[in-house]
Amino acid sequence: MTKKIIAGNWKQNGTLKSSVRLTKSIISALDKKRCKHEIIIFPPSIYFLPIQDLITKKKIKLGSQNVSAYANGAFTGEISATMLRDLKVNYCLVGHSERRHVINETESILSHKVTRLLENNINIVYCIGETLKEYKAKKTKIILRQQIQRFIKSNENNLRIKPKRIILAYEPVWAIGTGLVPTIYELNKIFSFIRATLNKLDNRYSSIKILYGGSVTPDNASKLMETNHMDGLLIGGSSLISKKFIDICSTI
Ligand code: PEP
């Protein structure tokens, strides 16, 4: 199998001790097991420094779960893209369903975040996906087309110059943390649709990688990875347990 991206989103979980322990056990398992994939972890940002110390010179890349939409200034509690760059953060999530639907981030906010990250040469994992209501109403393709077009159009010039900085993550909202996953038949259709939508916008976007996220476990990971056009996995719950995360990394 070609090199894939396996990303773990730890969300707002853990403590300093447990985050360091999780990082160490991922490192030691990877050292033993030979994993050819690109591994990205998205820990809580307050633990970046000790984690960055551990993963330097290892194959693991560091990602941020969030970034400020503003370059700098009076935005209490926010962390800027420049600050992320300072800490050698390689990736940042934008548009995760929890930020869209729980924190109520709008497309305009997402677009500003994308701009800030591109200005600082930080790679973006941009999440898209339909809600359960939209899925049941068979609106998946309409929603995905809208989300992709808004994302690309709002930063068209920057993205044309830096398409390699972009990864899309298809995460159906109804599959996140629920144990539900689309069938391989559905995923094949959706991934072909996403790839075709990107190609139609500009053939330079053919380098954009596409991940799947939503209730990935060691039991379903290799089957999911058979999906055409899928370049890797974005994993929430299973990335918090080192054995599960490593099993996923080493079984596919
Ligand atoms: C996520 O939140 O990005 C995610 C995919 O979560 P889970 O794997 O727990 O469904």
Short mmCIF file of C-alpha atoms and ligand atoms in Angstrom, two decimals:
data_model
loop_
_atom_site.label_atom_id
_atom_site.label_comp_id
_atom_site.label_asym_id
_atom_site.label_seq_id
_atom_site.Cartn_x
_atom_site.Cartn_y
_atom_site.Cartn_z
CA MET A 1 0.00 0.00 0.00
CA THR A 2 1.26 3.52 -0.79
CA LYS A 3 2.13 5.94 2.00
CA LYS A 4 -1.00 7.24 3.73
CA ILE A 5 -1.71 9.93 6.31
CA ILE A 6 -2.92 8.78 9.71
CA ALA A 7 -3.99 11.69 11.91
CA GLY A 8 -5.13 11.59 15.54
CA ASN A 9 -7.35 14.36 16.91
CA TRP A 10 -7.14 14.22 20.71
CA LYS A 11 -9.71 17.01 21.18
CA GLN A 12 -10.13 18.41 24.71
CA ASN A 13 -8.97 15.25 26.45
CA GLY A 14 -6.20 14.17 28.80
CA THR A 15 -3.74 15.77 31.17
CA LEU A 16 -0.10 16.74 30.79
CA LYS A 17 0.88 13.35 32.20
CA SER A 18 -1.45 11.29 30.03
CA SER A 19 -0.60 13.30 26.87
CA VAL A 20 3.15 12.76 27.37
CA ARG A 21 2.53 9.08 28.12
CA LEU A 22 0.40 8.68 24.97
CA THR A 23 3.05 10.40 22.84
CA LYS A 24 5.82 8.22 24.28
CA SER A 25 3.91 5.02 23.69
CA ILE A 26 3.12 6.00 20.09
CA ILE A 27 6.81 6.77 19.52
CA SER A 28 8.03 3.53 21.04
CA ALA A 29 5.47 1.43 19.14
CA LEU A 30 6.35 3.16 15.88
CA ASP A 31 10.06 2.56 16.54
CA LYS A 32 9.35 -1.16 16.93
CA LYS A 33 6.67 -1.70 14.32
CA ARG A 34 7.95 0.08 11.23
CA CYS A 35 5.06 2.19 10.01
CA LYS A 36 5.49 3.71 6.58
CA HIS A 37 2.63 6.18 6.88
CA GLU A 38 2.80 9.86 7.77
CA ILE A 39 1.57 10.27 11.35
CA ILE A 40 0.10 13.55 12.59
CA ILE A 41 -1.10 14.13 16.15
CA PHE A 42 -3.37 16.99 17.21
CA PRO A 43 -2.95 17.28 21.02
CA PRO A 44 -4.41 20.10 23.14
CA SER A 45 -2.24 23.13 22.31
CA ILE A 46 -1.28 23.74 25.94
CA TYR A 47 0.81 20.53 25.74
CA PHE A 48 2.62 21.35 22.47
CA LEU A 49 6.01 22.14 24.00
CA PRO A 50 6.66 18.90 25.90
CA ILE A 51 5.20 16.90 23.01
CA GLN A 52 7.25 18.77 20.41
CA ASP A 53 10.38 17.94 22.45
CA LEU A 54 9.50 14.24 22.31
CA ILE A 55 8.65 14.00 18.61
CA THR A 56 11.52 16.11 17.23
CA LYS A 57 13.58 13.88 14.96
CA LYS A 58 10.77 11.29 14.96
CA LYS A 59 8.45 10.69 12.04
CA ILE A 60 5.48 12.19 13.86
CA LYS A 61 4.19 15.63 12.84
CA LEU A 62 2.49 18.09 15.17
CA GLY A 63 -0.92 19.57 14.41
CA SER A 64 -3.10 22.18 16.09
CA GLN A 65 -6.83 21.65 16.58
CA ASN A 66 -7.52 25.36 16.10
CA VAL A 67 -6.10 28.76 15.17
CA SER A 68 -7.25 32.35 15.54
CA ALA A 69 -8.92 33.97 12.53
CA TYR A 70 -6.93 37.14 13.35
CA ALA A 71 -3.24 37.83 12.78
CA ASN A 72 -2.67 39.37 16.24
CA GLY A 73 -4.13 41.84 18.73
CA ALA A 74 -6.80 42.05 21.43
CA PHE A 75 -8.37 38.61 21.04
CA THR A 76 -8.22 37.16 24.54
CA GLY A 77 -7.56 33.44 24.66
CA GLU A 78 -6.77 33.02 20.97
CA ILE A 79 -3.60 31.49 19.49
CA SER A 80 -2.32 32.96 16.22
CA ALA A 81 -0.92 31.14 13.21
CA THR A 82 2.40 32.95 13.79
CA MET A 83 2.52 31.48 17.32
CA LEU A 84 1.86 28.03 15.87
CA ARG A 85 4.65 28.53 13.36
CA ASP A 86 6.95 29.57 16.25
CA LEU A 87 6.40 26.16 17.82
CA LYS A 88 6.99 24.40 14.49
CA VAL A 89 3.42 23.20 14.23
CA ASN A 90 3.08 21.55 10.81
CA TYR A 91 -0.71 21.19 10.44
CA CYS A 92 -3.94 22.78 11.66
CA LEU A 93 -7.53 21.55 11.55
CA VAL A 94 -10.09 23.96 10.11
CA GLY A 95 -13.85 23.39 9.80
CA HIS A 96 -14.07 20.40 12.16
CA SER A 97 -17.75 19.63 12.76
CA GLU A 98 -17.43 20.46 16.46
CA ARG A 99 -16.14 23.93 15.55
CA ARG A 100 -18.86 24.40 12.89
CA HIS A 101 -21.80 23.01 14.85
CA VAL A 102 -20.90 23.39 18.55
CA ILE A 103 -18.78 26.56 18.50
CA ASN A 104 -20.82 27.91 15.53
CA GLU A 105 -17.92 29.01 13.36
CA THR A 106 -19.14 30.46 10.07
CA GLU A 107 -17.65 29.94 6.59
CA SER A 108 -16.28 33.48 6.84
CA ILE A 109 -14.38 32.69 10.06
CA LEU A 110 -13.07 29.46 8.50
CA SER A 111 -11.89 31.41 5.46
CA HIS A 112 -9.93 33.89 7.64
CA LYS A 113 -8.31 30.97 9.47
CA VAL A 114 -7.24 29.44 6.15
CA THR A 115 -5.70 32.78 5.11
CA ARG A 116 -3.76 33.12 8.40
CA LEU A 117 -2.41 29.56 8.11
CA LEU A 118 -1.34 29.93 4.47
CA GLU A 119 0.41 33.21 5.34
CA ASN A 120 2.45 31.21 7.85
CA ASN A 121 3.04 28.17 5.62
CA ILE A 122 1.12 25.83 7.92
CA ASN A 123 -0.61 22.88 6.27
CA ILE A 124 -4.38 22.77 6.58
CA VAL A 125 -6.62 19.78 7.21
CA TYR A 126 -9.97 21.20 6.11
CA CYS A 127 -12.97 19.19 7.32
CA ILE A 128 -16.20 18.85 5.37
CA GLY A 129 -19.25 16.67 5.89
CA GLU A 130 -23.00 16.54 6.04
CA THR A 131 -25.24 16.31 9.12
CA LEU A 132 -27.53 13.34 9.76
CA LYS A 133 -30.55 15.37 8.63
CA GLU A 134 -28.79 16.25 5.36
CA TYR A 135 -27.66 12.63 4.88
CA LYS A 136 -31.22 11.35 5.39
CA ALA A 137 -32.51 13.97 2.93
CA LYS A 138 -29.93 12.67 0.39
CA LYS A 139 -28.25 16.08 0.28
CA THR A 140 -24.68 14.86 0.88
CA LYS A 141 -23.32 15.83 -2.54
CA ILE A 142 -25.03 19.26 -2.50
CA ILE A 143 -23.57 20.05 0.94
CA LEU A 144 -20.08 18.80 0.04
CA ARG A 145 -20.05 20.75 -3.24
CA GLN A 146 -21.07 23.92 -1.35
CA GLN A 147 -18.46 23.43 1.36
CA ILE A 148 -15.67 22.73 -1.14
CA GLN A 149 -16.61 25.64 -3.41
CA ARG A 150 -16.86 28.12 -0.52
CA PHE A 151 -13.54 26.96 0.86
CA ILE A 152 -11.74 27.22 -2.49
CA LYS A 153 -13.42 30.42 -3.67
CA SER A 154 -12.75 32.30 -0.43
CA ASN A 155 -8.99 31.77 -0.77
CA GLU A 156 -8.70 31.05 -4.48
CA ASN A 157 -5.48 32.91 -5.25
CA ASN A 158 -3.63 31.60 -2.19
CA LEU A 159 -4.83 28.06 -2.71
CA ARG A 160 -3.84 28.03 -6.39
CA ILE A 161 -0.32 28.93 -5.31
CA LYS A 162 -0.21 26.50 -2.40
CA PRO A 163 -2.46 23.49 -3.17
CA LYS A 164 0.11 21.14 -1.60
CA ARG A 165 -0.61 22.77 1.77
CA ILE A 166 -4.19 21.46 1.69
CA ILE A 167 -5.70 18.19 2.84
CA LEU A 168 -9.46 17.67 2.83
CA ALA A 169 -11.05 15.45 5.47
CA TYR A 170 -14.49 14.03 4.70
CA GLU A 171 -16.12 13.55 8.08
CA PRO A 172 -19.87 12.91 8.01
CA VAL A 173 -21.13 14.64 11.17
CA TRP A 174 -23.36 11.64 11.93
CA ALA A 175 -20.34 9.32 11.96
CA ILE A 176 -18.22 11.29 14.43
CA GLY A 177 -18.08 9.53 17.79
CA THR A 178 -21.25 7.51 17.06
CA GLY A 179 -19.91 4.14 15.94
CA LEU A 180 -21.71 4.64 12.61
CA VAL A 181 -19.73 4.58 9.37
CA PRO A 182 -20.78 4.93 5.73
CA THR A 183 -20.61 1.78 3.62
CA ILE A 184 -17.66 1.29 1.27
CA TYR A 185 -20.12 1.67 -1.61
CA GLU A 186 -21.15 5.11 -0.26
CA LEU A 187 -17.56 6.13 0.40
CA ASN A 188 -16.42 5.14 -3.09
CA LYS A 189 -19.15 7.33 -4.56
CA ILE A 190 -18.44 10.27 -2.25
CA PHE A 191 -14.65 10.19 -2.65
CA SER A 192 -14.97 10.03 -6.45
CA PHE A 193 -17.36 12.97 -6.23
CA ILE A 194 -14.98 15.03 -4.06
CA ARG A 195 -12.05 14.27 -6.37
CA ALA A 196 -14.13 15.20 -9.45
CA THR A 197 -15.36 18.43 -7.80
CA LEU A 198 -11.77 19.49 -7.05
CA ASN A 199 -10.57 18.63 -10.56
CA LYS A 200 -13.42 20.61 -12.09
CA LEU A 201 -12.42 23.71 -10.09
CA ASP A 202 -8.77 23.61 -11.19
CA ASN A 203 -6.49 20.76 -12.22
CA ARG A 204 -3.84 22.07 -9.79
CA TYR A 205 -6.10 20.78 -7.00
CA SER A 206 -5.43 17.19 -8.08
CA SER A 207 -2.57 17.17 -5.51
CA ILE A 208 -5.01 17.75 -2.64
CA LYS A 209 -5.19 14.64 -0.46
CA ILE A 210 -8.52 13.43 0.92
CA LEU A 211 -8.92 11.70 4.30
CA TYR A 212 -11.88 9.95 5.89
CA GLY A 213 -12.88 10.53 9.51
CA GLY A 214 -15.72 9.18 11.67
CA SER A 215 -15.69 6.20 14.08
CA VAL A 216 -12.52 4.64 12.68
CA THR A 217 -11.34 1.67 14.75
CA PRO A 218 -8.64 -1.00 14.32
CA ASP A 219 -11.45 -3.32 13.15
CA ASN A 220 -12.71 -1.19 10.27
CA ALA A 221 -9.58 0.79 9.27
CA SER A 222 -8.17 -1.52 6.61
CA LYS A 223 -11.58 -2.03 4.97
CA LEU A 224 -12.19 1.74 4.94
CA MET A 225 -8.80 2.28 3.34
CA GLU A 226 -9.89 0.24 0.32
CA THR A 227 -11.99 3.25 -0.73
CA ASN A 228 -10.86 4.71 -4.05
CA HIS A 229 -9.15 8.13 -3.85
CA MET A 230 -8.77 7.90 -0.04
CA ASP A 231 -5.38 9.11 1.18
CA GLY A 232 -5.69 8.38 4.87
CA LEU A 233 -7.70 8.63 8.06
CA LEU A 234 -8.54 11.27 10.66
CA ILE A 235 -9.18 9.53 13.95
CA GLY A 236 -10.79 10.87 17.13
CA GLY A 237 -11.67 8.41 19.91
CA SER A 238 -9.35 5.61 18.76
CA SER A 239 -6.37 7.97 18.72
CA LEU A 240 -6.57 8.40 22.51
CA ILE A 241 -5.67 4.78 23.15
CA SER A 242 -2.14 4.11 21.97
CA LYS A 243 -2.73 0.42 21.19
CA LYS A 244 -5.73 1.24 18.99
CA PHE A 245 -3.95 4.07 17.21
CA ILE A 246 -0.84 1.97 16.59
CA ASP A 247 -2.93 -1.01 15.46
CA ILE A 248 -4.58 1.26 12.88
CA CYS A 249 -1.19 2.63 11.77
CA SER A 250 0.31 -0.82 11.39
CA THR A 251 -2.63 -2.77 9.95
CA ILE A 252 -3.24 -0.62 6.90
C1 PEP B 1 -13.13 13.44 14.74
O1 PEP B 1 -13.61 14.06 15.68
O2 PEP B 1 -12.45 14.03 13.87
C2 PEP B 1 -13.39 12.00 14.64
C3 PEP B 1 -13.18 11.42 13.51
O3 PEP B 1 -13.87 11.40 15.78
P1 PEP B 1 -14.15 9.82 16.01
O4 PEP B 1 -13.05 9.05 15.38
O5 PEP B 1 -14.20 9.65 17.49
O6 PEP B 1 -15.47 9.53 15.35
#
